[in-house]
């Protein structure tokens, strides 16, 4: 039997996680899970659907989301981060659920409903270096959204990412950012 050919496609990948999740769980497991579930149901999942994204997998406090468009991926991340700011306004600072996002555009390998590859690893590593409440994008994403989204990006330079062979040029974006 001949092996199935590998299916590849270009995808914009958004990786998110909750900053300080272990600390939050240590303070109040039930409350943290309830709050996270509410954020997912009322803000995050609807924003992903509205921007034509697909949740590939959840990892406890994190999500891996695939988009066909880098513009939609960044627009979705901004909606989520801005929405989280509003949702956290009345919450005590030590109990706030604050997300970090990393976004990359890259070639992925598709197997069943999952995706694999260097493009995903880069998004996950960017997410880990993102400021809480912020978004860190690769140069490939920046090049796609330039002149399409009114956002101000901070050049973070060439970053050495864990277990990634080459440095990646990264750009930071905060939820309150706009170019004008």
PDB file of C-alpha atoms in Angstrom:
ATOM      1  CA  UNK A   1       0.000   0.000   0.000  1.00  0.00           C
ATOM      2  CA  UNK A   2       1.379   3.353  -1.053  1.00  0.00           C
ATOM      3  CA  UNK A   3       1.549   6.120   1.579  1.00  0.00           C
ATOM      4  CA  UNK A   4      -0.931   8.961   1.259  1.00  0.00           C
ATOM      5  CA  UNK A   5       0.575  12.097  -0.227  1.00  0.00           C
ATOM      6  CA  UNK A   6       1.222  14.836   2.295  1.00  0.00           C
ATOM      7  CA  UNK A   7      -1.302  17.682   2.110  1.00  0.00           C
ATOM      8  CA  UNK A   8       0.145  21.135   2.629  1.00  0.00           C
ATOM      9  CA  UNK A   9      -1.342  24.604   2.679  1.00  0.00           C
ATOM     10  CA  UNK A  10      -0.435  28.127   3.629  1.00  0.00           C
ATOM     11  CA  UNK A  11      -2.125  29.224   6.846  1.00  0.00           C
ATOM     12  CA  UNK A  12      -2.136  32.080   9.300  1.00  0.00           C
ATOM     13  CA  UNK A  13      -1.711  30.508  12.725  1.00  0.00           C
ATOM     14  CA  UNK A  14      -2.745  32.138  15.988  1.00  0.00           C
ATOM     15  CA  UNK A  15      -1.439  30.623  19.218  1.00  0.00           C
ATOM     16  CA  UNK A  16      -2.845  31.932  22.501  1.00  0.00           C
ATOM     17  CA  UNK A  17      -2.454  31.183  26.172  1.00  0.00           C
ATOM     18  CA  UNK A  18      -3.353  32.708  29.510  1.00  0.00           C
ATOM     19  CA  UNK A  19      -0.505  34.594  31.176  1.00  0.00           C
ATOM     20  CA  UNK A  20      -0.022  33.323  34.740  1.00  0.00           C
ATOM     21  CA  UNK A  21      -2.527  30.482  34.330  1.00  0.00           C
ATOM     22  CA  UNK A  22      -0.896  28.242  36.952  1.00  0.00           C
ATOM     23  CA  UNK A  23      -0.988  31.084  39.485  1.00  0.00           C
ATOM     24  CA  UNK A  24      -4.662  31.749  38.704  1.00  0.00           C
ATOM     25  CA  UNK A  25      -5.496  28.061  39.093  1.00  0.00           C
ATOM     26  CA  UNK A  26      -3.640  28.013  42.410  1.00  0.00           C
ATOM     27  CA  UNK A  27      -5.763  30.911  43.657  1.00  0.00           C
ATOM     28  CA  UNK A  28      -9.139  29.602  42.493  1.00  0.00           C
ATOM     29  CA  UNK A  29      -9.439  26.598  40.179  1.00  0.00           C
ATOM     30  CA  UNK A  30     -13.231  26.623  39.850  1.00  0.00           C
ATOM     31  CA  UNK A  31     -13.494  30.386  39.403  1.00  0.00           C
ATOM     32  CA  UNK A  32     -10.662  30.479  36.870  1.00  0.00           C
ATOM     33  CA  UNK A  33     -12.176  27.674  34.801  1.00  0.00           C
ATOM     34  CA  UNK A  34     -15.614  29.281  34.969  1.00  0.00           C
ATOM     35  CA  UNK A  35     -14.220  32.659  33.881  1.00  0.00           C
ATOM     36  CA  UNK A  36     -12.184  31.142  31.051  1.00  0.00           C
ATOM     37  CA  UNK A  37     -15.216  29.197  29.822  1.00  0.00           C
ATOM     38  CA  UNK A  38     -17.275  32.407  29.863  1.00  0.00           C
ATOM     39  CA  UNK A  39     -14.624  34.279  27.875  1.00  0.00           C
ATOM     40  CA  UNK A  40     -14.530  31.462  25.310  1.00  0.00           C
ATOM     41  CA  UNK A  41     -18.305  31.237  24.928  1.00  0.00           C
ATOM     42  CA  UNK A  42     -19.070  34.956  24.913  1.00  0.00           C
ATOM     43  CA  UNK A  43     -16.041  36.497  23.184  1.00  0.00           C
ATOM     44  CA  UNK A  44     -13.284  34.253  21.885  1.00  0.00           C
ATOM     45  CA  UNK A  45     -15.143  31.520  19.983  1.00  0.00           C
ATOM     46  CA  UNK A  46     -17.631  33.960  18.381  1.00  0.00           C
ATOM     47  CA  UNK A  47     -14.751  36.240  17.278  1.00  0.00           C
ATOM     48  CA  UNK A  48     -12.938  33.287  15.720  1.00  0.00           C
ATOM     49  CA  UNK A  49     -16.088  32.240  13.846  1.00  0.00           C
ATOM     50  CA  UNK A  50     -16.767  35.814  12.700  1.00  0.00           C
ATOM     51  CA  UNK A  51     -13.254  36.046  11.251  1.00  0.00           C
ATOM     52  CA  UNK A  52     -13.490  32.650   9.511  1.00  0.00           C
ATOM     53  CA  UNK A  53     -11.020  30.897  11.809  1.00  0.00           C
ATOM     54  CA  UNK A  54     -10.944  27.260  12.822  1.00  0.00           C
ATOM     55  CA  UNK A  55      -9.952  26.093  16.281  1.00  0.00           C
ATOM     56  CA  UNK A  56      -7.494  23.299  15.595  1.00  0.00           C
ATOM     57  CA  UNK A  57      -6.943  22.351  19.209  1.00  0.00           C
ATOM     58  CA  UNK A  58      -7.235  23.506  22.771  1.00  0.00           C
ATOM     59  CA  UNK A  59      -4.479  22.938  25.304  1.00  0.00           C
ATOM     60  CA  UNK A  60      -5.824  23.727  28.773  1.00  0.00           C
ATOM     61  CA  UNK A  61      -5.411  27.487  28.803  1.00  0.00           C
ATOM     62  CA  UNK A  62      -4.333  27.779  25.173  1.00  0.00           C
ATOM     63  CA  UNK A  63      -5.739  27.650  21.679  1.00  0.00           C
ATOM     64  CA  UNK A  64      -4.282  26.936  18.275  1.00  0.00           C
ATOM     65  CA  UNK A  65      -6.385  28.596  15.564  1.00  0.00           C
ATOM     66  CA  UNK A  66      -6.007  28.456  11.783  1.00  0.00           C
ATOM     67  CA  UNK A  67      -7.046  31.213   9.378  1.00  0.00           C
ATOM     68  CA  UNK A  68      -6.861  31.366   5.577  1.00  0.00           C
ATOM     69  CA  UNK A  69      -6.004  35.074   5.846  1.00  0.00           C
ATOM     70  CA  UNK A  70      -3.357  36.871   7.910  1.00  0.00           C
ATOM     71  CA  UNK A  71      -5.587  39.971   7.907  1.00  0.00           C
ATOM     72  CA  UNK A  72      -8.454  37.989   9.456  1.00  0.00           C
ATOM     73  CA  UNK A  73      -6.095  36.384  11.986  1.00  0.00           C
ATOM     74  CA  UNK A  74      -4.765  39.739  13.219  1.00  0.00           C
ATOM     75  CA  UNK A  75      -8.203  41.377  13.158  1.00  0.00           C
ATOM     76  CA  UNK A  76      -9.570  38.492  15.237  1.00  0.00           C
ATOM     77  CA  UNK A  77      -6.709  38.671  17.737  1.00  0.00           C
ATOM     78  CA  UNK A  78      -7.318  42.412  18.128  1.00  0.00           C
ATOM     79  CA  UNK A  79     -11.055  41.898  18.731  1.00  0.00           C
ATOM     80  CA  UNK A  80     -10.265  39.268  21.360  1.00  0.00           C
ATOM     81  CA  UNK A  81      -7.550  41.291  23.113  1.00  0.00           C
ATOM     82  CA  UNK A  82      -9.664  44.464  23.130  1.00  0.00           C
ATOM     83  CA  UNK A  83     -12.655  42.491  24.356  1.00  0.00           C
ATOM     84  CA  UNK A  84     -10.595  40.954  27.148  1.00  0.00           C
ATOM     85  CA  UNK A  85      -9.524  44.443  28.274  1.00  0.00           C
ATOM     86  CA  UNK A  86     -13.167  45.413  28.634  1.00  0.00           C
ATOM     87  CA  UNK A  87     -14.137  42.155  30.321  1.00  0.00           C
ATOM     88  CA  UNK A  88     -11.276  42.521  32.824  1.00  0.00           C
ATOM     89  CA  UNK A  89     -12.012  46.152  33.732  1.00  0.00           C
ATOM     90  CA  UNK A  90     -14.140  45.271  36.767  1.00  0.00           C
ATOM     91  CA  UNK A  91     -12.033  42.268  37.839  1.00  0.00           C
ATOM     92  CA  UNK A  92      -9.407  42.532  40.568  1.00  0.00           C
ATOM     93  CA  UNK A  93      -5.957  42.673  38.887  1.00  0.00           C
ATOM     94  CA  UNK A  94      -4.726  39.445  40.503  1.00  0.00           C
ATOM     95  CA  UNK A  95      -7.771  37.536  39.149  1.00  0.00           C
ATOM     96  CA  UNK A  96      -7.734  38.848  35.584  1.00  0.00           C
ATOM     97  CA  UNK A  97      -7.435  36.416  32.720  1.00  0.00           C
ATOM     98  CA  UNK A  98      -4.960  38.041  30.337  1.00  0.00           C
ATOM     99  CA  UNK A  99      -4.050  36.435  27.020  1.00  0.00           C
ATOM    100  CA  UNK A 100      -0.840  36.423  25.026  1.00  0.00           C
ATOM    101  CA  UNK A 101      -1.028  35.881  21.250  1.00  0.00           C
ATOM    102  CA  UNK A 102       1.519  34.872  18.646  1.00  0.00           C
ATOM    103  CA  UNK A 103       0.704  34.927  14.933  1.00  0.00           C
ATOM    104  CA  UNK A 104       2.673  33.453  12.057  1.00  0.00           C
ATOM    105  CA  UNK A 105       2.022  32.802   8.395  1.00  0.00           C
ATOM    106  CA  UNK A 106       3.531  29.601   7.132  1.00  0.00           C
ATOM    107  CA  UNK A 107       3.225  26.339   5.335  1.00  0.00           C
ATOM    108  CA  UNK A 108       1.505  23.618   7.377  1.00  0.00           C
ATOM    109  CA  UNK A 109       1.039  19.903   6.944  1.00  0.00           C
ATOM    110  CA  UNK A 110      -2.584  18.806   7.206  1.00  0.00           C
ATOM    111  CA  UNK A 111      -3.457  15.410   8.635  1.00  0.00           C
ATOM    112  CA  UNK A 112      -7.099  14.681   9.357  1.00  0.00           C
ATOM    113  CA  UNK A 113      -8.269  17.795  11.249  1.00  0.00           C
ATOM    114  CA  UNK A 114      -4.879  18.604  12.759  1.00  0.00           C
ATOM    115  CA  UNK A 115      -2.026  20.694  11.382  1.00  0.00           C
ATOM    116  CA  UNK A 116       1.706  20.413  11.935  1.00  0.00           C
ATOM    117  CA  UNK A 117       4.906  22.128  10.987  1.00  0.00           C
ATOM    118  CA  UNK A 118       7.410  24.864  11.543  1.00  0.00           C
ATOM    119  CA  UNK A 119       4.785  27.551  10.916  1.00  0.00           C
ATOM    120  CA  UNK A 120       2.887  26.440  14.001  1.00  0.00           C
ATOM    121  CA  UNK A 121       6.012  26.181  16.117  1.00  0.00           C
ATOM    122  CA  UNK A 122       6.947  29.760  15.234  1.00  0.00           C
ATOM    123  CA  UNK A 123       3.461  31.016  16.234  1.00  0.00           C
ATOM    124  CA  UNK A 124       3.714  29.175  19.561  1.00  0.00           C
ATOM    125  CA  UNK A 125       7.186  30.590  20.279  1.00  0.00           C
ATOM    126  CA  UNK A 126       6.035  34.118  19.413  1.00  0.00           C
ATOM    127  CA  UNK A 127       3.086  33.693  21.771  1.00  0.00           C
ATOM    128  CA  UNK A 128       5.453  32.722  24.583  1.00  0.00           C
ATOM    129  CA  UNK A 129       7.430  35.963  24.047  1.00  0.00           C
ATOM    130  CA  UNK A 130       4.379  38.205  23.680  1.00  0.00           C
ATOM    131  CA  UNK A 131       3.560  40.694  26.410  1.00  0.00           C
ATOM    132  CA  UNK A 132       0.485  39.768  28.456  1.00  0.00           C
ATOM    133  CA  UNK A 133      -2.442  41.399  26.659  1.00  0.00           C
ATOM    134  CA  UNK A 134      -0.345  41.777  23.508  1.00  0.00           C
ATOM    135  CA  UNK A 135       0.115  40.222  20.110  1.00  0.00           C
ATOM    136  CA  UNK A 136       3.471  39.306  18.568  1.00  0.00           C
ATOM    137  CA  UNK A 137       3.567  38.700  14.822  1.00  0.00           C
ATOM    138  CA  UNK A 138       6.160  37.442  12.413  1.00  0.00           C
ATOM    139  CA  UNK A 139       7.440  39.536   9.527  1.00  0.00           C
ATOM    140  CA  UNK A 140       5.445  37.329   7.131  1.00  0.00           C
ATOM    141  CA  UNK A 141       2.234  38.402   8.896  1.00  0.00           C
ATOM    142  CA  UNK A 142       3.323  42.043   9.025  1.00  0.00           C
ATOM    143  CA  UNK A 143       3.945  41.990   5.284  1.00  0.00           C
ATOM    144  CA  UNK A 144       0.421  40.664   4.651  1.00  0.00           C
ATOM    145  CA  UNK A 145      -1.420  43.161   6.867  1.00  0.00           C
ATOM    146  CA  UNK A 146       0.568  46.238   5.826  1.00  0.00           C
ATOM    147  CA  UNK A 147      -1.801  48.826   4.327  1.00  0.00           C
ATOM    148  CA  UNK A 148      -4.813  46.624   5.165  1.00  0.00           C
ATOM    149  CA  UNK A 149      -5.175  47.166   8.924  1.00  0.00           C
ATOM    150  CA  UNK A 150      -4.785  50.497  10.701  1.00  0.00           C
ATOM    151  CA  UNK A 151      -2.400  49.354  13.428  1.00  0.00           C
ATOM    152  CA  UNK A 152       0.908  50.588  14.783  1.00  0.00           C
ATOM    153  CA  UNK A 153       3.536  47.891  15.060  1.00  0.00           C
ATOM    154  CA  UNK A 154       6.652  47.982  17.232  1.00  0.00           C
ATOM    155  CA  UNK A 155       9.635  46.309  15.571  1.00  0.00           C
ATOM    156  CA  UNK A 156      11.009  43.814  18.104  1.00  0.00           C
ATOM    157  CA  UNK A 157      13.938  42.876  15.868  1.00  0.00           C
ATOM    158  CA  UNK A 158      15.280  39.450  15.016  1.00  0.00           C
ATOM    159  CA  UNK A 159      14.308  37.074  17.814  1.00  0.00           C
ATOM    160  CA  UNK A 160      15.964  33.765  18.590  1.00  0.00           C
ATOM    161  CA  UNK A 161      13.080  31.367  19.182  1.00  0.00           C
ATOM    162  CA  UNK A 162      13.455  28.175  21.187  1.00  0.00           C
ATOM    163  CA  UNK A 163      14.146  25.177  18.912  1.00  0.00           C
ATOM    164  CA  UNK A 164      13.743  27.259  15.733  1.00  0.00           C
ATOM    165  CA  UNK A 165      16.884  27.177  13.561  1.00  0.00           C
ATOM    166  CA  UNK A 166      16.715  30.731  12.250  1.00  0.00           C
ATOM    167  CA  UNK A 167      15.916  34.049  13.946  1.00  0.00           C
ATOM    168  CA  UNK A 168      12.453  35.462  13.239  1.00  0.00           C
ATOM    169  CA  UNK A 169      11.765  39.172  12.752  1.00  0.00           C
ATOM    170  CA  UNK A 170       8.886  40.037  15.078  1.00  0.00           C
ATOM    171  CA  UNK A 171       6.520  42.958  15.520  1.00  0.00           C
ATOM    172  CA  UNK A 172       4.519  43.761  18.638  1.00  0.00           C
ATOM    173  CA  UNK A 173       0.979  44.992  18.641  1.00  0.00           C
ATOM    174  CA  UNK A 174      -1.009  46.040  21.680  1.00  0.00           C
ATOM    175  CA  UNK A 175      -4.799  45.880  21.934  1.00  0.00           C
ATOM    176  CA  UNK A 176      -5.047  49.667  22.092  1.00  0.00           C
ATOM    177  CA  UNK A 177      -2.752  50.171  19.097  1.00  0.00           C
ATOM    178  CA  UNK A 178      -3.711  52.061  15.974  1.00  0.00           C
ATOM    179  CA  UNK A 179      -1.614  53.838  13.403  1.00  0.00           C
ATOM    180  CA  UNK A 180      -3.408  57.156  13.744  1.00  0.00           C
TER     181      UNK A 180
END
